[in-house]
Backbone as XML, in Angstrom:
<?xml version="1.0"?>
<chain id="A" units="angstrom">
  <residue number="1" name="MET">
    <atom name="N" x="1.195" y="-18.972" z="-0.918"/>
    <atom name="CA" x="0.632" y="-17.646" z="-2.286"/>
    <atom name="C" x="1.548" y="-15.885" z="-1.794"/>
  </residue>
  <residue number="2" name="HIS">
    <atom name="N" x="1.788" y="-15.649" z="-3.129"/>
    <atom name="CA" x="2.661" y="-14.416" z="-3.004"/>
    <atom name="C" x="1.942" y="-13.179" z="-2.910"/>
  </residue>
  <residue number="3" name="ARG">
    <atom name="N" x="2.853" y="-12.884" z="-1.793"/>
    <atom name="CA" x="2.307" y="-11.269" z="-1.397"/>
    <atom name="C" x="3.563" y="-10.110" z="-2.279"/>
  </residue>
  <residue number="4" name="GLU">
    <atom name="N" x="2.437" y="-9.208" z="-2.284"/>
    <atom name="CA" x="3.629" y="-7.974" z="-2.860"/>
    <atom name="C" x="3.597" y="-6.826" z="-1.624"/>
  </residue>
  <residue number="5" name="HIS">
    <atom name="N" x="5.101" y="-6.401" z="-1.795"/>
    <atom name="CA" x="5.794" y="-5.788" z="-0.974"/>
    <atom name="C" x="4.522" y="-4.568" z="-0.539"/>
  </residue>
  <residue number="6" name="PRO">
    <atom name="N" x="4.354" y="-3.588" z="0.327"/>
    <atom name="CA" x="3.607" y="-2.731" z="0.691"/>
    <atom name="C" x="4.081" y="-1.393" z="-0.280"/>
  </residue>
  <residue number="7" name="LYS">
    <atom name="N" x="5.217" y="-1.576" z="-0.597"/>
    <atom name="CA" x="6.094" y="-0.215" z="-1.421"/>
    <atom name="C" x="5.776" y="-0.179" z="-2.268"/>
  </residue>
  <residue number="8" name="VAL">
    <atom name="N" x="5.497" y="-1.702" z="-2.947"/>
    <atom name="CA" x="5.489" y="-1.236" z="-4.689"/>
    <atom name="C" x="3.790" y="-1.626" z="-4.460"/>
  </residue>
  <residue number="9" name="LYS">
    <atom name="N" x="2.982" y="-1.753" z="-3.862"/>
    <atom name="CA" x="1.786" y="-1.376" z="-4.052"/>
    <atom name="C" x="1.502" y="0.288" z="-3.804"/>
  </residue>
  <residue number="10" name="GLN">
    <atom name="N" x="2.275" y="1.050" z="-3.192"/>
    <atom name="CA" x="2.184" y="1.850" z="-3.434"/>
    <atom name="C" x="2.205" y="2.893" z="-4.176"/>
  </residue>
  <residue number="11" name="VAL">
    <atom name="N" x="3.670" y="2.574" z="-4.046"/>
    <atom name="CA" x="4.154" y="3.266" z="-5.883"/>
    <atom name="C" x="3.610" y="2.594" z="-7.266"/>
  </residue>
  <residue number="12" name="ARG">
    <atom name="N" x="3.095" y="1.638" z="-7.405"/>
    <atom name="CA" x="1.987" y="1.258" z="-8.135"/>
    <atom name="C" x="0.413" y="2.399" z="-8.471"/>
  </residue>
  <residue number="13" name="GLY">
    <atom name="N" x="0.389" y="2.126" z="-7.268"/>
    <atom name="CA" x="-1.133" y="3.302" z="-6.981"/>
    <atom name="C" x="-0.567" y="4.538" z="-7.271"/>
  </residue>
  <residue number="14" name="LYS">
    <atom name="N" x="0.542" y="5.191" z="-6.674"/>
    <atom name="CA" x="0.919" y="6.600" z="-7.141"/>
    <atom name="C" x="1.014" y="6.718" z="-8.931"/>
  </residue>
  <residue number="15" name="MET">
    <atom name="N" x="1.243" y="5.714" z="-9.198"/>
    <atom name="CA" x="1.532" y="5.932" z="-11.229"/>
    <atom name="C" x="0.025" y="5.532" z="-11.659"/>
  </residue>
  <residue number="16" name="LYS">
    <atom name="N" x="-1.149" y="5.064" z="-11.025"/>
    <atom name="CA" x="-2.069" y="4.597" z="-11.169"/>
    <atom name="C" x="-2.715" y="5.807" z="-11.399"/>
  </residue>
  <residue number="17" name="GLU">
    <atom name="N" x="-2.691" y="6.769" z="-9.978"/>
    <atom name="CA" x="-3.133" y="7.985" z="-9.735"/>
    <atom name="C" x="-3.086" y="9.144" z="-10.434"/>
  </residue>
  <residue number="18" name="THR">
    <atom name="N" x="-1.666" y="8.850" z="-10.388"/>
    <atom name="CA" x="-1.052" y="10.336" z="-11.335"/>
    <atom name="C" x="-1.574" y="10.183" z="-13.257"/>
  </residue>
  <residue number="19" name="LEU">
    <atom name="N" x="-1.426" y="9.027" z="-13.712"/>
    <atom name="CA" x="-1.872" y="8.622" z="-14.772"/>
    <atom name="C" x="-3.561" y="8.837" z="-15.221"/>
  </residue>
  <residue number="20" name="GLY">
    <atom name="N" x="-3.987" y="8.637" z="-13.884"/>
    <atom name="CA" x="-5.639" y="9.046" z="-13.924"/>
    <atom name="C" x="-6.064" y="10.185" z="-14.050"/>
  </residue>
  <residue number="21" name="LYS">
    <atom name="N" x="-4.896" y="10.829" z="-12.960"/>
    <atom name="CA" x="-5.127" y="12.645" z="-13.143"/>
    <atom name="C" x="-5.059" y="13.459" z="-14.315"/>
  </residue>
  <residue number="22" name="ALA">
    <atom name="N" x="-3.608" y="12.850" z="-15.314"/>
    <atom name="CA" x="-3.681" y="13.320" z="-16.330"/>
    <atom name="C" x="-4.337" y="13.255" z="-17.432"/>
  </residue>
  <residue number="23" name="LEU">
    <atom name="N" x="-5.024" y="11.645" z="-17.287"/>
    <atom name="CA" x="-5.873" y="11.617" z="-18.479"/>
    <atom name="C" x="-7.725" y="11.951" z="-18.226"/>
  </residue>
  <residue number="24" name="GLY">
    <atom name="N" x="-7.844" y="12.220" z="-16.872"/>
    <atom name="CA" x="-9.021" y="12.978" z="-16.302"/>
    <atom name="C" x="-9.969" y="11.380" z="-16.313"/>
  </residue>
  <residue number="25" name="ASP">
    <atom name="N" x="-9.376" y="10.683" z="-16.166"/>
    <atom name="CA" x="-9.991" y="9.407" z="-15.563"/>
    <atom name="C" x="-10.034" y="9.448" z="-14.140"/>
  </residue>
  <residue number="26" name="ASN">
    <atom name="N" x="-11.120" y="9.486" z="-13.204"/>
    <atom name="CA" x="-11.525" y="9.715" z="-11.742"/>
    <atom name="C" x="-11.240" y="8.050" z="-11.343"/>
  </residue>
  <residue number="27" name="SER">
    <atom name="N" x="-12.062" y="7.485" z="-12.223"/>
    <atom name="CA" x="-12.011" y="5.857" z="-11.634"/>
    <atom name="C" x="-10.455" y="5.445" z="-11.470"/>
  </residue>
  <residue number="28" name="MET">
    <atom name="N" x="-9.991" y="5.629" z="-12.681"/>
    <atom name="CA" x="-8.563" y="4.980" z="-12.137"/>
    <atom name="C" x="-7.433" y="5.959" z="-10.472"/>
  </residue>
  <residue number="29" name="ARG">
    <atom name="N" x="-7.866" y="6.774" z="-10.979"/>
    <atom name="CA" x="-7.715" y="7.798" z="-9.771"/>
    <atom name="C" x="-7.569" y="7.480" z="-8.835"/>
  </residue>
  <residue number="30" name="ARG">
    <atom name="N" x="-9.101" y="7.030" z="-8.201"/>
    <atom name="CA" x="-9.248" y="6.729" z="-7.239"/>
    <atom name="C" x="-8.755" y="5.197" z="-7.009"/>
  </residue>
  <residue number="31" name="SER">
    <atom name="N" x="-8.945" y="4.446" z="-7.737"/>
    <atom name="CA" x="-7.848" y="2.833" z="-7.614"/>
    <atom name="C" x="-6.906" y="3.569" z="-7.371"/>
  </residue>
  <residue number="32" name="GLY">
    <atom name="N" x="-5.997" y="4.311" z="-8.120"/>
    <atom name="CA" x="-4.575" y="4.334" z="-7.206"/>
    <atom name="C" x="-4.276" y="4.415" z="-6.124"/>
  </residue>
  <residue number="33" name="ARG">
    <atom name="N" x="-5.355" y="5.387" z="-5.483"/>
    <atom name="CA" x="-5.169" y="6.005" z="-4.239"/>
    <atom name="C" x="-5.521" y="5.083" z="-3.407"/>
  </residue>
  <residue number="34" name="ARG">
    <atom name="N" x="-6.722" y="4.363" z="-3.658"/>
    <atom name="CA" x="-6.765" y="3.056" z="-3.013"/>
    <atom name="C" x="-6.123" y="2.234" z="-2.537"/>
  </residue>
  <residue number="35" name="GLU">
    <atom name="N" x="-5.204" y="1.833" z="-3.949"/>
    <atom name="CA" x="-3.811" y="1.135" z="-3.814"/>
    <atom name="C" x="-2.993" y="1.541" z="-2.840"/>
  </residue>
  <residue number="36" name="GLN">
    <atom name="N" x="-2.688" y="2.681" z="-2.734"/>
    <atom name="CA" x="-1.682" y="3.384" z="-1.959"/>
    <atom name="C" x="-1.879" y="3.305" z="-0.668"/>
  </residue>
  <residue number="37" name="VAL">
    <atom name="N" x="-3.417" y="3.335" z="-0.594"/>
    <atom name="CA" x="-3.864" y="3.526" z="1.260"/>
    <atom name="C" x="-3.857" y="1.925" z="1.531"/>
  </residue>
  <residue number="38" name="ARG">
    <atom name="N" x="-4.255" y="1.106" z="0.975"/>
    <atom name="CA" x="-3.708" y="-0.129" z="0.795"/>
    <atom name="C" x="-1.979" y="-0.869" z="1.589"/>
  </residue>
  <residue number="39" name="GLY">
    <atom name="N" x="-1.629" y="-0.620" z="0.489"/>
    <atom name="CA" x="-0.135" y="-0.649" z="0.642"/>
    <atom name="C" x="0.396" y="0.035" z="2.413"/>
  </residue>
  <residue number="40" name="LYS">
    <atom name="N" x="0.243" y="1.353" z="2.323"/>
    <atom name="CA" x="0.438" y="1.664" z="3.908"/>
    <atom name="C" x="-0.171" y="0.978" z="4.968"/>
  </residue>
  <residue number="41" name="ALA">
    <atom name="N" x="-1.718" y="0.885" z="4.612"/>
    <atom name="CA" x="-2.131" y="-0.200" z="5.948"/>
    <atom name="C" x="-1.472" y="-1.519" z="6.124"/>
  </residue>
  <residue number="42" name="GLN">
    <atom name="N" x="-0.967" y="-2.410" z="4.915"/>
    <atom name="CA" x="-0.040" y="-3.358" z="5.184"/>
    <atom name="C" x="1.367" y="-3.154" z="5.723"/>
  </residue>
  <residue number="43" name="GLU">
    <atom name="N" x="2.035" y="-2.265" z="5.289"/>
    <atom name="CA" x="2.850" y="-1.634" z="5.780"/>
    <atom name="C" x="3.192" y="-1.484" z="7.145"/>
  </residue>
  <residue number="44" name="MET">
    <atom name="N" x="2.074" y="-0.710" z="7.777"/>
    <atom name="CA" x="2.031" y="-0.251" z="9.686"/>
    <atom name="C" x="1.633" y="-1.257" z="10.018"/>
  </residue>
  <residue number="45" name="THR">
    <atom name="N" x="0.839" y="-2.348" z="9.498"/>
    <atom name="CA" x="0.646" y="-3.746" z="9.994"/>
    <atom name="C" x="1.824" y="-4.312" z="10.232"/>
  </residue>
  <residue number="46" name="ALA">
    <atom name="N" x="2.449" y="-5.025" z="9.539"/>
    <atom name="CA" x="3.798" y="-5.155" z="9.401"/>
    <atom name="C" x="4.624" y="-4.793" z="10.500"/>
  </residue>
  <residue number="47" name="ARG">
    <atom name="N" x="5.000" y="-3.487" z="10.453"/>
    <atom name="CA" x="5.372" y="-2.805" z="11.740"/>
    <atom name="C" x="5.206" y="-3.392" z="12.645"/>
  </residue>
  <residue number="48" name="ALA">
    <atom name="N" x="3.314" y="-2.783" z="13.311"/>
    <atom name="CA" x="3.474" y="-3.558" z="14.515"/>
    <atom name="C" x="3.562" y="-5.008" z="14.540"/>
  </residue>
  <residue number="49" name="THR">
    <atom name="N" x="3.056" y="-5.643" z="13.558"/>
    <atom name="CA" x="3.189" y="-7.198" z="14.289"/>
    <atom name="C" x="4.834" y="-7.259" z="14.777"/>
  </residue>
  <residue number="50" name="ASP">
    <atom name="N" x="6.283" y="-6.605" z="14.081"/>
    <atom name="CA" x="7.586" y="-6.709" z="13.994"/>
    <atom name="C" x="7.812" y="-6.451" z="15.493"/>
  </residue>
  <residue number="51" name="GLN">
    <atom name="N" x="6.982" y="-5.005" z="16.384"/>
    <atom name="CA" x="7.158" y="-4.521" z="17.191"/>
    <atom name="C" x="6.496" y="-5.709" z="18.437"/>
  </residue>
  <residue number="52" name="VAL">
    <atom name="N" x="5.314" y="-6.385" z="18.141"/>
    <atom name="CA" x="4.953" y="-7.160" z="19.092"/>
    <atom name="C" x="5.871" y="-8.231" z="19.228"/>
  </residue>
  <residue number="53" name="ARG">
    <atom name="N" x="6.065" y="-9.058" z="17.902"/>
    <atom name="CA" x="6.818" y="-10.028" z="18.216"/>
    <atom name="C" x="8.550" y="-9.602" z="18.762"/>
  </residue>
  <residue number="54" name="LYS">
    <atom name="N" x="8.520" y="-8.639" z="18.998"/>
    <atom name="CA" x="10.025" y="-8.553" z="19.575"/>
    <atom name="C" x="9.761" y="-7.975" z="20.975"/>
  </residue>
  <residue number="55" name="ARG">
    <atom name="N" x="8.570" y="-7.509" z="21.438"/>
    <atom name="CA" x="8.108" y="-7.548" z="23.075"/>
    <atom name="C" x="8.050" y="-8.929" z="23.548"/>
  </residue>
  <residue number="56" name="ILE">
    <atom name="N" x="7.573" y="-9.878" z="22.839"/>
    <atom name="CA" x="7.272" y="-11.353" z="23.308"/>
    <atom name="C" x="8.100" y="-12.017" z="23.304"/>
  </residue>
  <residue number="57" name="GLY">
    <atom name="N" x="9.372" y="-11.414" z="22.449"/>
    <atom name="CA" x="10.607" y="-12.490" z="22.081"/>
    <atom name="C" x="10.325" y="-13.387" z="21.018"/>
  </residue>
  <residue number="58" name="HIS">
    <atom name="N" x="9.944" y="-13.190" z="20.176"/>
    <atom name="CA" x="9.942" y="-14.646" z="19.306"/>
    <atom name="C" x="10.717" y="-13.752" z="18.264"/>
  </residue>
</chain>
């Protein structure tokens, strides 16, 4: 399964949010914001996982 890098998800979400604002499309704006939040959550999860692995020696 292909996983998208969290930063890509955040950037695409920001673009979607900005386009939604410009077009007056609140649904697109909200969708973009959700995508940004998901990307940030994935990024934070990956960082936490890396820290745990470092501490346990993997």
